mmCIF file of C-alpha atoms in Angstrom:
data_model
loop_
_atom_site.group_PDB
_atom_site.id
_atom_site.type_symbol
_atom_site.label_atom_id
_atom_site.label_comp_id
_atom_site.label_asym_id
_atom_site.label_seq_id
_atom_site.Cartn_x
_atom_site.Cartn_y
_atom_site.Cartn_z
ATOM 1 C CA MET A 1 74.244 19.870 95.312
ATOM 2 C CA PRO A 2 73.935 22.538 98.033
ATOM 3 C CA CYS A 3 70.532 24.022 98.755
ATOM 4 C CA PHE A 4 70.435 27.735 98.080
ATOM 5 C CA LYS A 5 67.961 30.519 97.532
ATOM 6 C CA GLN A 6 67.358 32.047 94.118
ATOM 7 C CA PRO A 7 69.065 35.476 93.966
ATOM 8 C CA THR A 8 67.718 38.340 91.903
ATOM 9 C CA HIS A 9 69.396 39.020 88.575
ATOM 10 C CA PHE A 10 70.547 42.374 89.947
ATOM 11 C CA GLN A 11 72.297 40.694 92.899
ATOM 12 C CA SER A 12 73.929 38.231 90.509
ATOM 13 C CA LEU A 13 75.237 40.994 88.252
ATOM 14 C CA ILE A 14 76.554 42.970 91.224
ATOM 15 C CA LEU A 15 78.364 39.881 92.492
ATOM 16 C CA LEU A 16 79.887 39.052 89.116
ATOM 17 C CA GLN A 17 81.174 42.597 88.640
ATOM 18 C CA TRP A 18 83.464 42.266 91.633
ATOM 19 C CA PRO A 19 86.085 39.810 90.247
ATOM 20 C CA LEU A 20 85.411 40.899 86.671
ATOM 21 C CA SER A 21 86.019 44.549 87.543
ATOM 22 C CA TYR A 22 89.694 43.776 88.188
ATOM 23 C CA LEU A 23 89.971 42.184 84.746
ATOM 24 C CA ALA A 24 88.142 45.096 83.134
ATOM 25 C CA ILE A 25 90.424 47.658 84.780
ATOM 26 C CA PHE A 26 93.572 45.728 83.953
ATOM 27 C CA TRP A 27 92.847 44.623 80.387
ATOM 28 C CA ILE A 28 90.481 47.334 79.109
ATOM 29 C CA LEU A 29 90.639 50.586 81.053
ATOM 30 C CA GLN A 30 94.406 50.784 81.419
ATOM 31 C CA PRO A 31 95.264 50.166 77.720
ATOM 32 C CA LEU A 32 92.625 52.723 76.731
ATOM 33 C CA PHE A 33 94.023 55.233 79.205
ATOM 34 C CA ILE A 34 97.576 54.700 77.985
ATOM 35 C CA SER A 35 96.408 55.087 74.375
ATOM 36 C CA LEU A 36 95.398 58.645 75.247
ATOM 37 C CA LEU A 37 99.105 59.460 75.159
ATOM 38 C CA PHE A 38 98.838 59.393 71.372
ATOM 39 C CA THR A 39 95.842 61.716 71.182
ATOM 40 C CA SER A 40 95.112 65.334 71.959
ATOM 41 C CA LEU A 41 94.169 64.215 75.463
ATOM 42 C CA TRP A 42 97.758 63.217 76.270
ATOM 43 C CA PRO A 43 97.975 65.586 79.291
ATOM 44 C CA LEU A 44 95.512 63.373 81.225
ATOM 45 C CA PRO A 45 97.680 60.223 81.419
ATOM 46 C CA VAL A 46 100.820 62.337 81.849
ATOM 47 C CA LEU A 47 99.298 64.101 84.857
ATOM 48 C CA TYR A 48 98.065 60.815 86.342
ATOM 49 C CA PHE A 49 101.363 58.987 85.965
ATOM 50 C CA THR A 50 103.226 61.986 87.394
ATOM 51 C CA TRP A 51 100.911 61.935 90.366
ATOM 52 C CA LEU A 52 101.288 58.134 90.576
ATOM 53 C CA PHE A 53 105.053 58.564 90.840
ATOM 54 C CA LEU A 54 104.682 61.105 93.640
ATOM 55 C CA ASP A 55 102.052 58.980 95.407
ATOM 56 C CA TRP A 56 103.932 55.680 95.039
ATOM 57 C CA LYS A 57 104.584 55.092 98.752
ATOM 58 C CA THR A 58 101.067 55.896 99.989
ATOM 59 C CA PRO A 59 99.956 52.215 100.099
ATOM 60 C CA GLU A 60 102.782 51.572 102.590
ATOM 61 C CA GLN A 61 101.966 54.648 104.668
ATOM 62 C CA GLY A 62 98.421 54.024 105.794
ATOM 63 C CA GLY A 63 96.720 54.220 102.404
ATOM 64 C CA ARG A 64 93.847 56.505 101.545
ATOM 65 C CA ARG A 65 90.488 55.062 102.650
ATOM 66 C CA SER A 66 87.138 56.490 101.598
ATOM 67 C CA ALA A 67 84.022 56.237 103.772
ATOM 68 C CA TRP A 68 81.980 56.926 100.635
ATOM 69 C CA VAL A 69 83.388 53.892 98.776
ATOM 70 C CA ARG A 70 83.073 51.658 101.828
ATOM 71 C CA ASN A 71 79.380 52.561 102.047
ATOM 72 C CA TRP A 72 78.439 51.898 98.403
ATOM 73 C CA CYS A 73 75.045 50.212 98.187
ATOM 74 C CA ALA A 74 76.598 47.542 95.912
ATOM 75 C CA TRP A 75 78.231 45.974 98.966
ATOM 76 C CA THR A 76 74.843 45.457 100.656
ATOM 77 C CA HIS A 77 73.681 43.441 97.640
ATOM 78 C CA ILE A 78 76.739 41.198 97.968
ATOM 79 C CA ARG A 79 76.023 40.888 101.712
ATOM 80 C CA ASP A 80 72.394 39.891 101.126
ATOM 81 C CA TYR A 81 73.195 37.426 98.331
ATOM 82 C CA PHE A 82 74.674 34.819 100.703
ATOM 83 C CA PRO A 83 74.029 36.443 103.306
ATOM 84 C CA ILE A 84 77.268 37.567 105.003
ATOM 85 C CA THR A 85 77.360 38.486 108.696
ATOM 86 C CA ILE A 86 79.938 39.186 111.392
ATOM 87 C CA GLN A 87 79.794 38.013 115.007
ATOM 88 C CA LYS A 88 81.676 39.676 117.847
ATOM 89 C CA THR A 89 82.718 37.616 120.870
ATOM 90 C CA LYS A 90 84.652 40.362 122.736
ATOM 91 C CA ASP A 91 85.017 44.125 122.502
ATOM 92 C CA LEU A 92 88.193 45.564 120.979
ATOM 93 C CA SER A 93 89.544 48.575 122.857
ATOM 94 C CA PRO A 94 90.499 51.564 120.663
ATOM 95 C CA GLU A 95 93.466 52.099 122.977
ATOM 96 C CA HIS A 96 95.375 49.201 121.395
ATOM 97 C CA ASN A 97 96.425 48.030 117.947
ATOM 98 C CA TYR A 98 95.591 44.549 116.718
ATOM 99 C CA LEU A 99 96.926 42.036 114.232
ATOM 100 C CA MET A 100 94.098 39.786 113.086
ATOM 101 C CA GLY A 101 94.502 36.361 111.534
ATOM 102 C CA VAL A 102 91.886 35.769 108.820
ATOM 103 C CA HIS A 103 90.986 32.100 108.256
ATOM 104 C CA PRO A 104 90.349 30.414 105.879
ATOM 105 C CA HIS A 105 91.398 32.086 102.630
ATOM 106 C CA GLY A 106 88.709 30.466 100.503
ATOM 107 C CA LEU A 107 88.723 31.204 96.791
ATOM 108 C CA LEU A 108 87.647 34.846 96.700
ATOM 109 C CA THR A 109 87.579 35.698 100.438
ATOM 110 C CA PHE A 110 83.997 36.967 100.354
ATOM 111 C CA GLY A 111 83.601 37.116 104.143
ATOM 112 C CA ALA A 112 86.725 39.150 104.894
ATOM 113 C CA PHE A 113 86.034 41.474 101.967
ATOM 114 C CA CYS A 114 82.476 42.278 102.962
ATOM 115 C CA ASN A 115 83.101 42.482 106.714
ATOM 116 C CA PHE A 116 86.407 44.382 106.804
ATOM 117 C CA CYS A 117 86.599 46.283 103.486
ATOM 118 C CA THR A 118 83.055 47.656 103.476
ATOM 119 C CA GLU A 119 80.470 48.858 105.976
ATOM 120 C CA ALA A 120 77.803 46.485 104.632
ATOM 121 C CA THR A 121 77.743 44.470 107.868
ATOM 122 C CA GLY A 122 78.215 47.494 110.121
ATOM 123 C CA PHE A 123 81.805 46.961 111.272
ATOM 124 C CA SER A 124 82.207 50.506 112.626
ATOM 125 C CA LYS A 125 79.084 50.147 114.760
ATOM 126 C CA ILE A 126 80.047 46.708 116.052
ATOM 127 C CA PHE A 127 83.635 47.745 116.823
ATOM 128 C CA PRO A 128 83.519 51.515 117.488
ATOM 129 C CA GLY A 129 86.858 53.282 117.373
ATOM 130 C CA ILE A 130 88.535 50.447 115.419
ATOM 131 C CA THR A 131 89.866 51.038 111.895
ATOM 132 C CA PRO A 132 90.137 47.786 109.871
ATOM 133 C CA HIS A 133 92.777 47.193 107.202
ATOM 134 C CA LEU A 134 92.813 43.956 105.196
ATOM 135 C CA ALA A 135 96.252 43.138 103.766
ATOM 136 C CA THR A 136 96.626 41.755 100.256
ATOM 137 C CA LEU A 137 99.345 41.084 97.669
ATOM 138 C CA SER A 138 101.733 44.014 97.320
ATOM 139 C CA TRP A 139 101.845 43.983 93.531
ATOM 140 C CA PHE A 140 98.165 44.978 93.321
ATOM 141 C CA PHE A 141 99.263 48.421 94.490
ATOM 142 C CA LYS A 142 101.601 48.790 91.528
ATOM 143 C CA ILE A 143 98.666 48.636 89.090
ATOM 144 C CA PRO A 144 97.179 52.027 88.162
ATOM 145 C CA PHE A 145 93.536 52.504 89.199
ATOM 146 C CA VAL A 146 93.425 49.127 90.989
ATOM 147 C CA ARG A 147 95.529 50.649 93.772
ATOM 148 C CA GLU A 148 93.099 53.557 94.163
ATOM 149 C CA TYR A 149 90.133 51.203 94.351
ATOM 150 C CA LEU A 150 91.797 48.996 96.975
ATOM 151 C CA MET A 151 93.060 51.848 99.131
ATOM 152 C CA ALA A 152 89.613 53.464 99.115
ATOM 153 C CA LYS A 153 88.213 50.326 100.769
ATOM 154 C CA GLY A 154 90.914 50.327 103.450
ATOM 155 C CA VAL A 155 92.937 47.500 101.915
ATOM 156 C CA CYS A 156 96.672 47.695 102.585
ATOM 157 C CA SER A 157 99.776 45.986 101.263
ATOM 158 C CA VAL A 158 100.887 42.827 103.055
ATOM 159 C CA SER A 159 104.487 44.083 102.918
ATOM 160 C CA GLN A 160 106.378 44.476 106.173
ATOM 161 C CA PRO A 161 106.766 48.290 105.873
ATOM 162 C CA ALA A 162 103.016 48.749 105.345
ATOM 163 C CA ILE A 163 102.071 46.633 108.370
ATOM 164 C CA ASP A 164 104.776 48.208 110.538
ATOM 165 C CA TYR A 165 103.465 51.676 109.669
ATOM 166 C CA LEU A 166 99.883 50.885 110.662
ATOM 167 C CA LEU A 167 100.893 49.233 113.922
ATOM 168 C CA SER A 168 103.194 52.102 114.948
ATOM 169 C CA HIS A 169 101.075 55.152 114.056
ATOM 170 C CA GLY A 170 98.286 55.788 116.518
ATOM 171 C CA THR A 171 95.956 53.244 118.107
ATOM 172 C CA GLY A 172 92.732 51.503 117.157
ATOM 173 C CA ASN A 173 94.204 49.961 114.005
ATOM 174 C CA LEU A 174 93.195 46.398 113.136
ATOM 175 C CA VAL A 175 95.368 44.822 110.440
ATOM 176 C CA GLY A 176 93.958 41.618 108.975
ATOM 177 C CA ILE A 177 96.297 39.097 107.361
ATOM 178 C CA VAL A 178 95.043 36.042 105.502
ATOM 179 C CA VAL A 179 97.749 33.910 107.049
ATOM 180 C CA GLY A 180 97.261 30.888 104.792
ATOM 181 C CA GLY A 181 97.823 33.069 101.744
ATOM 182 C CA VAL A 182 97.198 32.041 98.177
ATOM 183 C CA GLY A 183 98.408 28.499 98.894
ATOM 184 C CA GLU A 184 95.340 27.961 101.039
ATOM 185 C CA ALA A 185 93.088 28.699 98.069
ATOM 186 C CA LEU A 186 93.965 25.272 96.639
ATOM 187 C CA GLN A 187 92.638 23.716 99.866
ATOM 188 C CA SER A 188 89.306 25.504 99.487
ATOM 189 C CA VAL A 189 86.739 22.779 98.903
ATOM 190 C CA PRO A 190 83.414 22.190 100.666
ATOM 191 C CA ASN A 191 83.358 20.323 103.985
ATOM 192 C CA THR A 192 87.042 20.945 104.702
ATOM 193 C CA THR A 193 88.738 22.988 107.420
ATOM 194 C CA THR A 194 92.381 22.794 106.349
ATOM 195 C CA LEU A 195 94.538 25.807 107.240
ATOM 196 C CA ILE A 196 98.129 26.582 106.294
ATOM 197 C CA LEU A 197 99.375 27.863 109.640
ATOM 198 C CA GLN A 198 101.825 25.429 111.215
ATOM 199 C CA LYS A 199 104.927 27.206 109.914
ATOM 200 C CA ARG A 200 103.467 30.673 109.350
ATOM 201 C CA LYS A 201 104.959 32.588 112.281
ATOM 202 C CA GLY A 202 105.981 35.907 110.770
ATOM 203 C CA PHE A 203 102.721 37.600 111.776
ATOM 204 C CA VAL A 204 103.301 36.574 115.406
ATOM 205 C CA ARG A 205 106.800 38.064 115.365
ATOM 206 C CA THR A 206 105.403 41.312 113.941
ATOM 207 C CA ALA A 207 102.718 41.433 116.642
ATOM 208 C CA LEU A 208 105.363 40.979 119.354
ATOM 209 C CA GLN A 209 107.581 43.701 117.907
ATOM 210 C CA HIS A 210 104.715 46.204 118.127
ATOM 211 C CA GLY A 211 102.870 44.855 121.156
ATOM 212 C CA ALA A 212 99.812 44.421 118.937
ATOM 213 C CA HIS A 213 97.265 41.979 120.348
ATOM 214 C CA LEU A 214 96.540 38.919 118.188
ATOM 215 C CA VAL A 215 92.915 38.420 117.147
ATOM 216 C CA PRO A 216 91.853 35.014 115.737
ATOM 217 C CA THR A 217 88.925 34.942 113.325
ATOM 218 C CA PHE A 218 87.235 32.130 111.452
ATOM 219 C CA THR A 219 84.799 32.543 108.581
ATOM 220 C CA PHE A 220 82.297 29.702 108.491
ATOM 221 C CA GLY A 221 80.918 28.954 105.034
ATOM 222 C CA GLU A 222 83.818 30.546 103.133
ATOM 223 C CA THR A 223 84.879 27.234 101.584
ATOM 224 C CA GLU A 224 81.320 26.113 100.841
ATOM 225 C CA VAL A 225 80.341 28.640 98.168
ATOM 226 C CA TYR A 226 82.335 27.095 95.316
ATOM 227 C CA ASP A 227 83.291 23.620 94.171
ATOM 228 C CA GLN A 228 86.907 23.306 93.060
ATOM 229 C CA VAL A 229 88.602 20.813 90.776
ATOM 230 C CA GLN A 230 91.720 19.571 92.563
ATOM 231 C CA PHE A 231 94.643 18.091 90.644
ATOM 232 C CA HIS A 232 97.228 15.540 91.711
ATOM 233 C CA LYS A 233 100.658 16.988 92.409
ATOM 234 C CA ASP A 234 102.165 14.900 89.605
ATOM 235 C CA SER A 235 99.670 16.143 87.005
ATOM 236 C CA TRP A 236 100.567 18.686 84.338
ATOM 237 C CA MET A 237 97.710 20.899 85.486
ATOM 238 C CA TYR A 238 99.103 21.169 89.010
ATOM 239 C CA LYS A 239 102.503 22.035 87.543
ATOM 240 C CA PHE A 240 100.807 24.721 85.458
ATOM 241 C CA GLN A 241 99.122 26.109 88.585
ATOM 242 C CA SER A 242 102.475 26.228 90.385
ATOM 243 C CA CYS A 243 104.104 27.950 87.415
ATOM 244 C CA PHE A 244 101.238 30.436 87.247
ATOM 245 C CA ARG A 245 101.735 31.271 90.922
ATOM 246 C CA ARG A 246 105.460 31.895 90.447
ATOM 247 C CA ILE A 247 104.680 34.400 87.694
ATOM 248 C CA PHE A 248 101.553 36.145 88.998
ATOM 249 C CA GLY A 249 101.701 35.549 92.751
ATOM 250 C CA PHE A 250 98.503 33.488 93.039
ATOM 251 C CA TYR A 251 97.161 30.145 91.851
ATOM 252 C CA PHE A 252 95.034 29.540 88.778
ATOM 253 C CA CYS A 253 92.168 27.686 90.447
ATOM 254 C CA VAL A 254 89.571 25.769 88.469
ATOM 255 C CA PHE A 255 86.253 26.251 90.247
ATOM 256 C CA TYR A 256 82.562 26.507 89.560
ATOM 257 C CA GLY A 257 79.363 27.411 91.328
ATOM 258 C CA ARG A 258 75.866 28.101 90.126
ATOM 259 C CA GLY A 259 74.466 29.757 87.024
ATOM 260 C CA PHE A 260 71.831 32.456 86.661
ATOM 261 C CA TYR A 261 69.050 29.867 86.634
ATOM 262 C CA PRO A 262 68.261 27.004 89.058
ATOM 263 C CA GLY A 263 69.980 23.723 88.240
ATOM 264 C CA THR A 264 72.687 25.313 86.091
ATOM 265 C CA SER A 265 76.413 25.636 86.745
ATOM 266 C CA GLY A 266 78.401 28.811 86.330
ATOM 267 C CA LEU A 267 80.687 31.327 88.008
ATOM 268 C CA LEU A 268 78.225 32.582 90.594
ATOM 269 C CA PRO A 269 78.917 31.308 94.132
ATOM 270 C CA TYR A 270 76.288 29.248 95.902
ATOM 271 C CA SER A 271 74.132 31.544 98.022
ATOM 272 C CA LEU A 272 74.980 29.929 101.366
ATOM 273 C CA PRO A 273 75.474 31.787 104.673
ATOM 274 C CA ILE A 274 78.947 33.149 105.440
ATOM 275 C CA VAL A 275 79.659 34.130 109.052
ATOM 276 C CA THR A 276 82.909 35.662 110.287
ATOM 277 C CA VAL A 277 83.408 35.096 114.023
ATOM 278 C CA VAL A 278 85.887 37.513 115.598
ATOM 279 C CA GLY A 279 87.534 35.944 118.630
ATOM 280 C CA GLU A 280 88.880 37.287 121.892
ATOM 281 C CA PRO A 281 92.193 39.184 121.589
ATOM 282 C CA LEU A 282 95.293 37.336 122.737
ATOM 283 C CA LEU A 283 97.315 39.834 124.785
ATOM 284 C CA VAL A 284 100.865 40.170 123.473
ATOM 285 C CA PRO A 285 103.781 41.981 125.143
ATOM 286 C CA LYS A 286 105.954 44.392 123.189
ATOM 287 C CA ILE A 287 109.370 42.852 122.554
ATOM 288 C CA GLU A 288 111.550 44.662 120.025
ATOM 289 C CA LYS A 289 113.649 41.588 119.235
ATOM 290 C CA PRO A 290 111.654 38.502 120.272
ATOM 291 C CA SER A 291 113.519 35.218 120.432
ATOM 292 C CA GLN A 292 112.384 32.222 118.432
ATOM 293 C CA GLU A 293 111.236 30.552 121.655
ATOM 294 C CA VAL A 294 108.943 33.497 122.439
ATOM 295 C CA VAL A 295 107.575 33.536 118.886
ATOM 296 C CA ASP A 296 106.900 29.786 119.085
ATOM 297 C CA LYS A 297 105.141 30.242 122.426
ATOM 298 C CA TYR A 298 102.687 32.879 121.182
ATOM 299 C CA HIS A 299 102.206 31.069 117.898
ATOM 300 C CA ALA A 300 101.107 27.979 119.845
ATOM 301 C CA LEU A 301 98.817 30.115 122.020
ATOM 302 C CA TYR A 302 97.304 31.630 118.893
ATOM 303 C CA MET A 303 96.628 28.220 117.343
ATOM 304 C CA ASP A 304 95.012 27.064 120.579
ATOM 305 C CA ALA A 305 92.810 30.176 120.640
ATOM 306 C CA LEU A 306 91.801 29.603 117.013
ATOM 307 C CA CYS A 307 90.904 25.961 117.703
ATOM 308 C CA LYS A 308 88.871 27.023 120.728
ATOM 309 C CA LEU A 309 87.028 29.627 118.663
ATOM 310 C CA PHE A 310 86.247 27.071 115.951
ATOM 311 C CA ASP A 311 85.081 24.407 118.395
ATOM 312 C CA GLN A 312 82.798 26.839 120.239
ATOM 313 C CA HIS A 313 80.906 27.861 117.109
ATOM 314 C CA LYS A 314 81.240 25.000 114.605
ATOM 315 C CA THR A 315 77.927 23.225 115.261
ATOM 316 C CA GLN A 316 76.078 26.544 115.206
ATOM 317 C CA TYR A 317 77.282 27.222 111.665
ATOM 318 C CA GLY A 318 76.956 23.882 109.933
ATOM 319 C CA CYS A 319 80.003 21.847 110.952
ATOM 320 C CA SER A 320 79.746 18.494 112.684
ATOM 321 C CA GLU A 321 80.633 18.017 116.333
ATOM 322 C CA THR A 322 83.585 15.803 115.364
ATOM 323 C CA GLN A 323 85.068 18.171 112.783
ATOM 324 C CA LYS A 324 88.488 19.582 113.689
ATOM 325 C CA LEU A 325 90.845 22.138 112.244
ATOM 326 C CA LEU A 326 93.741 20.603 110.293
ATOM 327 C CA PHE A 327 96.956 22.632 110.308
ATOM 328 C CA LEU A 328 99.483 22.230 107.516
#
């Protein structure tokens, strides 16, 4: 059992509200809002859905971030619970755009969320002039209210049009892609450093097309905060997880952490340190139609840079000297 500090009940409640808020919005707030159509308050949902129709393409055109939302005090409680920190190895010039690989996915991506979607760890002060955007599943932006919440934090769609827009409008944009995607969530167990990256080359091609420099990052501790039950590929549960992913776009993971009281199990993550190390940018030329050989070349350079970043910092953040990254 991992050793962890005892969080306050307030920190625990703040942390639990994060994943549960999506469920509350989807299953409670939206049905209630739609039910207003059958009351005297029917103009409210009509006005919202009219505006939603007119605003439909905003998530693919830079979004609508809010400094107020990104600076909510709730995010500092999440930061302090683990705690979560960010480490810079090199400056990022505001004169360029960047495409950042976020590794590993983990189960709930606490590190990337706190460091790039909020100001809890002081991103704007650490990287002045850089505007971060963390890309996530496109269908989240089709859900009323959820889309507003995500855009306010600077989250963007992982669709090609959304990424192309950010990398071609102005400079100083940093687009983060969790390259391993939802498939990597199933690999998220303590004491593992398995990344789905070997065949994921689309982000490199996009970087070449825009001349956006590639930035490797690795979040130490991301896979340590939950235990996960893994199922054999021949089991009915694994087949259910695969079916669930085909329908909803992500896996139904069975995981557990700690409870509200010491020695108990529950849905709270273990309060262990999470550190996101942002590596040195890999300079990429702008090639409108890069060949496969060029894509392969920069993909290999990116993997080498990521391995170097991991090896330089692994013993400092709890990994053994012999531990290596495993690419699938």
